[in-house]
Coordinates of C-alpha atoms in Angstrom, one line a residue:
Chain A
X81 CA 68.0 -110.6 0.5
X82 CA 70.7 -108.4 2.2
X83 CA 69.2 -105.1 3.7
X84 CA 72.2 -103.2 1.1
X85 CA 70.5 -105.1 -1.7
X86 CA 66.8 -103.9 -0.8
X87 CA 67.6 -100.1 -0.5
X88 CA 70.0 -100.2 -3.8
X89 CA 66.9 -102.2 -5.5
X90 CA 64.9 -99.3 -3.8
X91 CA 66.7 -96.5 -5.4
X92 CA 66.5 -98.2 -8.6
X93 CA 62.9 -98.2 -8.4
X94 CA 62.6 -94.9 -7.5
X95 CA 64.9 -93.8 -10.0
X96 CA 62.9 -95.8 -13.2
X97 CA 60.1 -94.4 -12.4
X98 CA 61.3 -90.5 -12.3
X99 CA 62.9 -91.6 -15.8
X100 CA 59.7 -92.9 -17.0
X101 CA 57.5 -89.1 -15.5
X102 CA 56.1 -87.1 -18.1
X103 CA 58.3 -84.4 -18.4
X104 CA 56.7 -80.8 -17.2
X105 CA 56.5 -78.1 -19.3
X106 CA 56.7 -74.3 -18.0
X107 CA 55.8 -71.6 -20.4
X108 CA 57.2 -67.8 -20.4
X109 CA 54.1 -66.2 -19.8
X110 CA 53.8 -62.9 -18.2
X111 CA 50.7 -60.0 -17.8
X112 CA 50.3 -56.5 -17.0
X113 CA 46.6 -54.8 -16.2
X114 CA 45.8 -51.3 -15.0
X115 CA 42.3 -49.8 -14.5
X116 CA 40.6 -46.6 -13.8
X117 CA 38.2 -44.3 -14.6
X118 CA 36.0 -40.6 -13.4
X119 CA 33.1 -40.1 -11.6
X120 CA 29.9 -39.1 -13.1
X121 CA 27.6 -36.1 -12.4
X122 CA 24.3 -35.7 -13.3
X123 CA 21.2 -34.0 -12.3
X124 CA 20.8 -30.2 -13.1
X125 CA 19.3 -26.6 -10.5
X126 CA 18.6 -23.9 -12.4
X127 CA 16.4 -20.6 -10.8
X128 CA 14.3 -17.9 -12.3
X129 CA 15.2 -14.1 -11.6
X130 CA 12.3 -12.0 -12.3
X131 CA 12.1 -8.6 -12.4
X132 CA 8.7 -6.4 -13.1
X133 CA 8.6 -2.7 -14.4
X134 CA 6.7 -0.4 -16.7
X135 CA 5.1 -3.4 -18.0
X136 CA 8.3 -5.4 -18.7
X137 CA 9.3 -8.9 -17.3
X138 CA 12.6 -9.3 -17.3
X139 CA 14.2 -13.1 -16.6
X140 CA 16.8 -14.4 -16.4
X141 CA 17.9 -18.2 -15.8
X142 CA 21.0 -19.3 -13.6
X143 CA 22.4 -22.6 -13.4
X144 CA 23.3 -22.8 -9.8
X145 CA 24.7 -26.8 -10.1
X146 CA 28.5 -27.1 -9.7
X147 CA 28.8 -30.4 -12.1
X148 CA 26.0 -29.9 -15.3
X149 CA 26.1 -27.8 -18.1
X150 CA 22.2 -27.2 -19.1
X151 CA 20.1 -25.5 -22.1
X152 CA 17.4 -23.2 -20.6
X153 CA 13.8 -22.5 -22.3
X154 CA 11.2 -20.2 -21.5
X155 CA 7.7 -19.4 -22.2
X156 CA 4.9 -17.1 -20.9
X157 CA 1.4 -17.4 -20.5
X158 CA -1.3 -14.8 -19.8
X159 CA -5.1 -14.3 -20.2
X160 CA -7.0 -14.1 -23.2
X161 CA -7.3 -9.8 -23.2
X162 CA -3.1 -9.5 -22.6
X163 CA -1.2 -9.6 -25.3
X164 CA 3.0 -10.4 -24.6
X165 CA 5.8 -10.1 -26.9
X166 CA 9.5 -10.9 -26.2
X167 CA 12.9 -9.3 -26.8
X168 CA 16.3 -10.7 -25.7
X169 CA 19.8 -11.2 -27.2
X170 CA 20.5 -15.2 -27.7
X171 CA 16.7 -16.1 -27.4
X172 CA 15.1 -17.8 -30.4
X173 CA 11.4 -18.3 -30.4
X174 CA 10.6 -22.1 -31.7
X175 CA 7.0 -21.4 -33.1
X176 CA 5.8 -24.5 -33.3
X177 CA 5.8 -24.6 -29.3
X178 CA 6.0 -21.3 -28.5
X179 CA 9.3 -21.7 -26.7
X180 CA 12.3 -19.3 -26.7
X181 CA 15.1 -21.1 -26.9
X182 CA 18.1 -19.5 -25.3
X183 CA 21.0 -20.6 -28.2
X184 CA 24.1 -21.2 -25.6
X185 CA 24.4 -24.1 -23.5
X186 CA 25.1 -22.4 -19.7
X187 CA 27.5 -23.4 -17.6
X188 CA 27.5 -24.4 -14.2
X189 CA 27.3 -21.1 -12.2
X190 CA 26.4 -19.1 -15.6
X191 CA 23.1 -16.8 -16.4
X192 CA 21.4 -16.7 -19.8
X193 CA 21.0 -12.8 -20.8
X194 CA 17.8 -11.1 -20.1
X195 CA 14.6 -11.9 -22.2
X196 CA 12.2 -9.3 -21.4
X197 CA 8.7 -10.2 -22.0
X198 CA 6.4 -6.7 -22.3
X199 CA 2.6 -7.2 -21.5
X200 CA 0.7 -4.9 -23.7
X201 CA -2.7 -4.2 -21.8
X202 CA -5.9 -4.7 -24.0
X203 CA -7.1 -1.0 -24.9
X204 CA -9.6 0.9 -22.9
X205 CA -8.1 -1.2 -20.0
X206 CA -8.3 1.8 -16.9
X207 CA -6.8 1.7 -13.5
X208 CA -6.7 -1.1 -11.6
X209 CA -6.7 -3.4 -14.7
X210 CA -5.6 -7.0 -13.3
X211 CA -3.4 -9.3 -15.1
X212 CA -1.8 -12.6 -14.5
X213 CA 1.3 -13.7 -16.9
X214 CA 3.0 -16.9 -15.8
X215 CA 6.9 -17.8 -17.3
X216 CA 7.9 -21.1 -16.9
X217 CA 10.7 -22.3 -18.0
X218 CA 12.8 -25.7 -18.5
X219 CA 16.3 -26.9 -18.7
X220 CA 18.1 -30.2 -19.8
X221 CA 21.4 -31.6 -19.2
X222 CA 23.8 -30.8 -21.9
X223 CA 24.6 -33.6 -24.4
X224 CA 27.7 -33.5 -26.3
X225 CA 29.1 -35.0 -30.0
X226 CA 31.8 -36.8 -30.5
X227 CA 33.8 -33.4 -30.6
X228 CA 33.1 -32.2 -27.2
X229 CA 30.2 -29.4 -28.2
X230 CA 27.5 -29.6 -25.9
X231 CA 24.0 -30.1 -27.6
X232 CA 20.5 -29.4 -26.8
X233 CA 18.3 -32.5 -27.0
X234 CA 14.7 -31.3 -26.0
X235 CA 13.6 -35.0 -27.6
X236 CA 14.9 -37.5 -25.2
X237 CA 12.1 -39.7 -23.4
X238 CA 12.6 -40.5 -20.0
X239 CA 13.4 -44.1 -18.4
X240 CA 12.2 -44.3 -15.6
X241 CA 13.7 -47.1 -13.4
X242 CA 11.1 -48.5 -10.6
X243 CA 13.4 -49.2 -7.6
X244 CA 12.8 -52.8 -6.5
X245 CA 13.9 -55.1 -4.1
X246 CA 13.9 -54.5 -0.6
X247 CA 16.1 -55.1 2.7
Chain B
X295 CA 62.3 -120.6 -9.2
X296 CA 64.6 -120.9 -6.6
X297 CA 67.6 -119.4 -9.1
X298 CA 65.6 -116.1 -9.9
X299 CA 65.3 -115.3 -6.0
X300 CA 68.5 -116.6 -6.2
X301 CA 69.8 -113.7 -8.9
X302 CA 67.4 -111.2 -7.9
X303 CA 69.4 -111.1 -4.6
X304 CA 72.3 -111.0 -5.9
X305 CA 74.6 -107.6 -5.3
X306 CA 75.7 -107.5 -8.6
X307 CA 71.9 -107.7 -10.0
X308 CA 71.3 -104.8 -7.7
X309 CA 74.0 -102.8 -8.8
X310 CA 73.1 -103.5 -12.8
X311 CA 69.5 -102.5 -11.6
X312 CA 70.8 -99.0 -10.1
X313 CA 73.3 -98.1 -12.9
X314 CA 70.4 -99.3 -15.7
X315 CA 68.2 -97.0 -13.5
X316 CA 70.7 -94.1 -13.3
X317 CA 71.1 -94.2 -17.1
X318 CA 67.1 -93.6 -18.2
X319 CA 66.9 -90.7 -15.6
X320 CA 70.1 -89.3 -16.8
X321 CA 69.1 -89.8 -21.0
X322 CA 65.6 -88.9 -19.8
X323 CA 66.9 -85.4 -18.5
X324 CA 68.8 -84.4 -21.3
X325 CA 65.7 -84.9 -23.5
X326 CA 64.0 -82.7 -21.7
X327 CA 66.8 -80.2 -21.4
X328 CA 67.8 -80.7 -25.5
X329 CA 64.2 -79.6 -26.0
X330 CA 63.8 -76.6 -24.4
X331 CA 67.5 -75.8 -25.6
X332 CA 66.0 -75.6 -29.3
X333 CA 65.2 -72.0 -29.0
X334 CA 68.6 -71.1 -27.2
X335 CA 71.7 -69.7 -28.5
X336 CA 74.9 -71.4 -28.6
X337 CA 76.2 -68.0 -26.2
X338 CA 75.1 -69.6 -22.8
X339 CA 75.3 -65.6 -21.8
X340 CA 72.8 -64.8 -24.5
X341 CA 70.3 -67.9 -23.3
X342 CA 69.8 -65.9 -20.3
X343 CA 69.2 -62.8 -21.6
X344 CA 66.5 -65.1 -24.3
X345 CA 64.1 -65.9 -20.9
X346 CA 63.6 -62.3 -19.9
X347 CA 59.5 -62.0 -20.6
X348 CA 58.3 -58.3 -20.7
X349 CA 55.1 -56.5 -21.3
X350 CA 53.9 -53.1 -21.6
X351 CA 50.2 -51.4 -21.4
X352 CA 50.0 -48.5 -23.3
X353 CA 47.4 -45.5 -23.2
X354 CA 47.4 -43.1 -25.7
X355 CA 51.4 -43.1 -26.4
X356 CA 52.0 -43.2 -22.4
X357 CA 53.4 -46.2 -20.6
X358 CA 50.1 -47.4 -18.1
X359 CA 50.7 -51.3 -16.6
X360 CA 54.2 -52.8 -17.1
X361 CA 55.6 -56.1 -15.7
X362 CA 59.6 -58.0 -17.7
X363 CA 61.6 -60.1 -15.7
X364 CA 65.1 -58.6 -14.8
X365 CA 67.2 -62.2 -15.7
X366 CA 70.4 -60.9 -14.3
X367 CA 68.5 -60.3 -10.6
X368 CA 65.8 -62.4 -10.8
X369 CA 63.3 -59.8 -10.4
X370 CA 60.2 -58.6 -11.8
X371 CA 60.5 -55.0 -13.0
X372 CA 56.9 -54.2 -12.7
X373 CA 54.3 -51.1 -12.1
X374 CA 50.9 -49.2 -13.1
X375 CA 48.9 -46.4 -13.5
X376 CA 45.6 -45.3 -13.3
X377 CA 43.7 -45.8 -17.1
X378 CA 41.4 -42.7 -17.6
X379 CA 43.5 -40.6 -15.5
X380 CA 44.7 -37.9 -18.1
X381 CA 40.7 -37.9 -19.7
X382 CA 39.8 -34.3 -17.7
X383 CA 41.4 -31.3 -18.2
X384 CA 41.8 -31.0 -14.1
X385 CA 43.8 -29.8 -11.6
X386 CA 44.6 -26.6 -13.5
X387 CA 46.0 -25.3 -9.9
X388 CA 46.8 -28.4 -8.5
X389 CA 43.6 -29.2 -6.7
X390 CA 40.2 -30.4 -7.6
X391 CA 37.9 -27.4 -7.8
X392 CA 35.0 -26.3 -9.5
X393 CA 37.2 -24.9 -12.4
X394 CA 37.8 -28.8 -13.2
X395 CA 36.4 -30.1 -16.4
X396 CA 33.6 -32.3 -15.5
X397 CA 32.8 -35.7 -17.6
X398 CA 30.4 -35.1 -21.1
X399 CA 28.5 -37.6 -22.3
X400 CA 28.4 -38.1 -25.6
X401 CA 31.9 -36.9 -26.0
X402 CA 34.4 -39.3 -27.4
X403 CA 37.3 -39.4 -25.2
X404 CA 41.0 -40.4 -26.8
X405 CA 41.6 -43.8 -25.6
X406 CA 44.3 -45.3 -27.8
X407 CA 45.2 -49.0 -25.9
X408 CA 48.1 -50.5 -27.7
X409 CA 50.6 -53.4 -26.2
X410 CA 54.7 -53.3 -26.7
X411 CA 56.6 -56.3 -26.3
X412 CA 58.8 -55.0 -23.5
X413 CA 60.9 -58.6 -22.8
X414 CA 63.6 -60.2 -24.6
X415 CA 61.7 -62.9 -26.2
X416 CA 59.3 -63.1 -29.2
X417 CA 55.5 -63.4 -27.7
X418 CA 51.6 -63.7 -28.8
X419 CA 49.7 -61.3 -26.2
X420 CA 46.0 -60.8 -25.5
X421 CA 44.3 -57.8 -24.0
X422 CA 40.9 -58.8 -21.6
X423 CA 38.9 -55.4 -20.9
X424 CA 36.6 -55.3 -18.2
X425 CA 34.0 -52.9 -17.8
X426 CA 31.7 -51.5 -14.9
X427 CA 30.7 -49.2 -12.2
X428 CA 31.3 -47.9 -9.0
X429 CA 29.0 -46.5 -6.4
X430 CA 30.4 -43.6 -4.1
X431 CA 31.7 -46.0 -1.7
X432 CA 34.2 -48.1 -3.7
X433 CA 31.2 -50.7 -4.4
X434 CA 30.5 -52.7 -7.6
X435 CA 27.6 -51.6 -8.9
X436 CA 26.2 -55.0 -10.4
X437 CA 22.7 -53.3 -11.0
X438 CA 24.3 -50.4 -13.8
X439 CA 24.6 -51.2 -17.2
X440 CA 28.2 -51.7 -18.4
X441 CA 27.2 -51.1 -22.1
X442 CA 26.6 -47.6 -21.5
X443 CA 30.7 -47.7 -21.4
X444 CA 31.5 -47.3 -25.2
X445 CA 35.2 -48.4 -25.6
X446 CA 35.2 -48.5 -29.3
X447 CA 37.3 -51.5 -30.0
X448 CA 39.4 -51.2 -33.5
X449 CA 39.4 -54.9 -34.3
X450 CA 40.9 -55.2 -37.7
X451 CA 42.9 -57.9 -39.4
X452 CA 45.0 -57.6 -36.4
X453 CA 43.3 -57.8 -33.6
X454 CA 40.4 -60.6 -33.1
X455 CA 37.4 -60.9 -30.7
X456 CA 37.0 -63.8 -28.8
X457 CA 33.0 -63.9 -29.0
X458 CA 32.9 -66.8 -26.7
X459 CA 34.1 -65.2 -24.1
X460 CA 33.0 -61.9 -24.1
X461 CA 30.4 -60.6 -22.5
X462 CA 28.5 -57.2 -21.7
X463 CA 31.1 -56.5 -19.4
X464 CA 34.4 -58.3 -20.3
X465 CA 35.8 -58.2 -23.7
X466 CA 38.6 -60.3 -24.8
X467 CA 41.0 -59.4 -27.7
X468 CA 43.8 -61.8 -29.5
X469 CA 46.6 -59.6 -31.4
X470 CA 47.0 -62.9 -34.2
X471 CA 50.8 -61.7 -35.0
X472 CA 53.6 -62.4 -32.9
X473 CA 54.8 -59.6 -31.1
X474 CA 58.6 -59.1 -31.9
X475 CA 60.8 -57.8 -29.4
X476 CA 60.4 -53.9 -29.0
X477 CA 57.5 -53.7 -31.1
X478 CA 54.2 -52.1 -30.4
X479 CA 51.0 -53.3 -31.8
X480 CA 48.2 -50.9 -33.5
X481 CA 45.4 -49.4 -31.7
X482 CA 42.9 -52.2 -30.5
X483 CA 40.7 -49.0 -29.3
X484 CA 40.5 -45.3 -30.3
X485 CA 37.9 -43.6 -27.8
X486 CA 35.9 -44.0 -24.8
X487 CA 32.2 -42.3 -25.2
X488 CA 29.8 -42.5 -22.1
X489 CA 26.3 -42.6 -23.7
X490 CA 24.3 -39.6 -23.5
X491 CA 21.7 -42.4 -23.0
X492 CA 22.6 -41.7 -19.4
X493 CA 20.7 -38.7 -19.3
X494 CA 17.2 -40.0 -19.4
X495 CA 17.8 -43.0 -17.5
X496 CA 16.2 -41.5 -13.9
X497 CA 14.0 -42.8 -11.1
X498 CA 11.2 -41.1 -10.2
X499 CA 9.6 -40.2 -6.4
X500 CA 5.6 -39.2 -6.6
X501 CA 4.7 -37.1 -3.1
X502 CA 1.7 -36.1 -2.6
X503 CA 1.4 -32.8 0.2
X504 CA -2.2 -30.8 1.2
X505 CA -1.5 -27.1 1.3
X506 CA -3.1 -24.0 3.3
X507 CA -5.1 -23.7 0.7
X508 CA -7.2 -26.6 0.6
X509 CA -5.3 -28.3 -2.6
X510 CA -3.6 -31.3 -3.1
X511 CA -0.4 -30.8 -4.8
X512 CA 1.8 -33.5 -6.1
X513 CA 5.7 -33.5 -6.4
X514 CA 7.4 -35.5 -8.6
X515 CA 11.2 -35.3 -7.8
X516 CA 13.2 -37.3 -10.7
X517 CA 16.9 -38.9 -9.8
X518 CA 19.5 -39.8 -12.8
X519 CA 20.1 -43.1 -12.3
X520 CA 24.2 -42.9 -12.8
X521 CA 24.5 -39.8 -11.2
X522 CA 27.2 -39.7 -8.6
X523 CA 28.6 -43.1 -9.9
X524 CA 32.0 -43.7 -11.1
X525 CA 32.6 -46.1 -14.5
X526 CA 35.5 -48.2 -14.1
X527 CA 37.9 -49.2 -16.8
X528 CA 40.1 -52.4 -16.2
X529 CA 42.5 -53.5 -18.7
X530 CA 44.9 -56.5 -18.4
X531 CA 47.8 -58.0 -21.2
X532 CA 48.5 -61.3 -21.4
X533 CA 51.7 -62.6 -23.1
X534 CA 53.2 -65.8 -24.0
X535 CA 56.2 -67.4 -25.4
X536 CA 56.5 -67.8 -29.1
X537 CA 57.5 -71.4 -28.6
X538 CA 55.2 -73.7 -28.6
X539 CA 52.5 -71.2 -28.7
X540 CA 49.7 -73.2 -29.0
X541 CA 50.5 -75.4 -26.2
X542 CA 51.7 -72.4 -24.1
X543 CA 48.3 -70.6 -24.8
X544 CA 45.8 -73.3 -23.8
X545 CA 47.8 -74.2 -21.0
X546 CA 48.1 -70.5 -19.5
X547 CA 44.9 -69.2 -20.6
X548 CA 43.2 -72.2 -21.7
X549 CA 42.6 -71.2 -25.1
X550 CA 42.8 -73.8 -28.4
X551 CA 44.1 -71.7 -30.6
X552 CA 46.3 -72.4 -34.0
X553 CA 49.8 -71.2 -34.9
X554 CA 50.8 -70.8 -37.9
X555 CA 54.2 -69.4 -38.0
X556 CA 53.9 -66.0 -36.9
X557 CA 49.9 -66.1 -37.3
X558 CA 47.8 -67.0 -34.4
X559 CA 43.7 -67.8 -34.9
X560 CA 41.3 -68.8 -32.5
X561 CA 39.7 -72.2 -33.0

């Protein structure tokens, strides 16, 4: 066979079997994406101002966190022979714990108004009478609805997350 | 025998072969080219304009992840923006300051995700949603819960979740109608809620100190969880010729689903 007659036989070859190729389908296709999102804060400081006269404590509770809105609630506790009572605008006493609840949430860097908690001495009680009232109080972190109005939510167990694992 | 060789050799069998050749590759062509042409116009200006593919993210009304193809130069018109971005009232002065409103949990958060057919051709889309966290270096956090994420998903007649391959972190929507050029689908989600399960998810560190005074005292200092952690939303659109969509779909996404004239169900 001439050497003409192999490479046209060749191409022949070559071309039959491109002929015979499945044919290759592209699609249109095409895609967008975007992503994103904020950082979350949580954790809460608040602090206790005290101050004592004639009888009167007077506290106040300041949120010193820059991220967390919190709800603040108080509660004093003295000897059997002392008797306390409590005054303050937005303070609600809860009397099934003996809380006051102080009714607006407080933003970061805000102060609850005073609650003043008077200590009423037992009678006959002469100079030099020793007392010992103790205020603690408690914050959470603000919840919120679906609205965006922060809510109290003195309920909420704890989950607490063991770290595990190691290096 | 002997005559075969004999003809096979032959230039003018050679030449028959090449021309017989020529002709299948030629007629084999224009089937190919006579297929696709079934969706073209007759206005070969117009069949160019008919391949320009386009789609558009939207967030809440506002255009977020874009990409069509420019036919006349061949380009990809194409951009995004941050999702979430607009969800704080912040930067009321132009920097980040303590005036900023921080996130709420609870709160439900506008997040309206809807897709526009932004090309020049009919398409079925698909939006895949992919949820997690960040720590404060830029890392994945694999170890925080991505449910705690609430995108609430609209899913109607319209939109349909493909169950087999979502998971707690990736969710993955059909839109079953074809997307018309210049059209917008509805809402496949209205708001984005962190949980105010958040709150109470903390770790806790017992330490145990002996005072001045002869006592023991214990400190138990508890750490949210999620605090200082960033959740990350992702949100891509797929899109696909209206043409043989079925075929298109499983071979781009690799998805058997059904056509049925404008109506697309997963199998």
């Amino acid at each position: 066979m001439k050497k003409s007659n192999k490479i046209m036989l060749m191409a022949a070859l070559v071309m039959l079997l491109a002929a015979l190729m499945i044919p290759a389908w592209g699609y249109f296709t095409t895609y967008a994406s975007a992503r994103g999102g904020q950082v979350l804060h949580l954790g809460e400081n608040t602090r206790i101002r005290e101050d004592f006269d004639s009888w009167v404590k007077h506290l106040q509770v300041s949120n010193t966190d820059d991220n967390v809105t919190v709800f603040i609630r108080a509660k004093a506790f003295a000897g059997d022979t002392e008797r306390l009572s409590y005054a303050g605008t937005g303070w609600t006493l809860n009397e099934a714990d003996g809380y006051y609840y102080y009714g607006t949430a407080v933003e970061p860097g805000g102060i609850t108004s005073v609650l003043d908690v008077t200590i009423t001495p037992p009678e006959g009680a002469e100079d030099g009478h020793k007392f010992n009232v103790i205020v603690i109080y408690e914050s959470v972190p603000a919840k919120y609805n679906a609205a965006g109005e922060p809510v109290a939510d003195w309920t909420q167990d704890l989950t607490i997350v063991t770290e595990q694992g190691g290096n | 025998m002997t005559k075969l060789k004999k003809i096979v050799s032959s230039p003018i069998f050679s030449i028959a072969a090449v021309v017989l050749a020529a002709g299948l590759l030629v007629f084999s062509s224009i089937r190919g080219a006579r297929a696709a042409l079934n969706i073209e116009s007759d206005d070969y200006r117009a069949h160019v304009e008919l391949y320009d593919t386009g789609v558009t993210l939207n967030e809440n009304g506002k255009r977020v992840a874009w990409r069509d193809y420019v036919g006349e130069s061949s380009t990809w018109d194409e951009g995004s923006l941050a999702l979430c971005a607009d969800m704080l009232d912040t930067n009321k002065n132009g920097k980040a300051d303590e005036g900023d409103e921080k996130l709420k949990l609870g709160k439900a958060y506008p997040e309206v995700l809807t897709v526009t057919n932004s090309g020049a051709i009919n398409e079925f889309v698909r939006v895949t949603i992919t949820k997690y966290w960040l720590d404060s270096k830029g890392n994945k956090a694999n170890d925080l819960d991505p449910k705690y994420i609430d995108l609430h998903l609209t899913p109607g007649t319209a939109w349909i979740l493909d169950a087999s391959s979502t998971t707690a972190e990736r969710t993955v929507l059909y839109y079953n109608q074809l997307l018309t050029v210049g059209s917008t689908t509805p809402a496949l989600s209205d708001t984005l809620t962190l949980s105010d399960s958040l709150a109470t998810i903390v770790s806790q560190e017992e330490t145990k100190e002996k005072k001045a005074d002869g006592y023991t005292y214990t400190t138990i200092k508890t750490t949210y969880l999620y605090d200082g952690y960033q959740f990350v939303i992702e949100a891509e659109v797929d899109a696909v010729q209206e043409h043989n969509a079925a075929q298109a779909v499983k071979s781009a996404w690799g998805r058997n689903v059904t056509v049925s004239g404008t109506t697309l169900s997963l199998q």
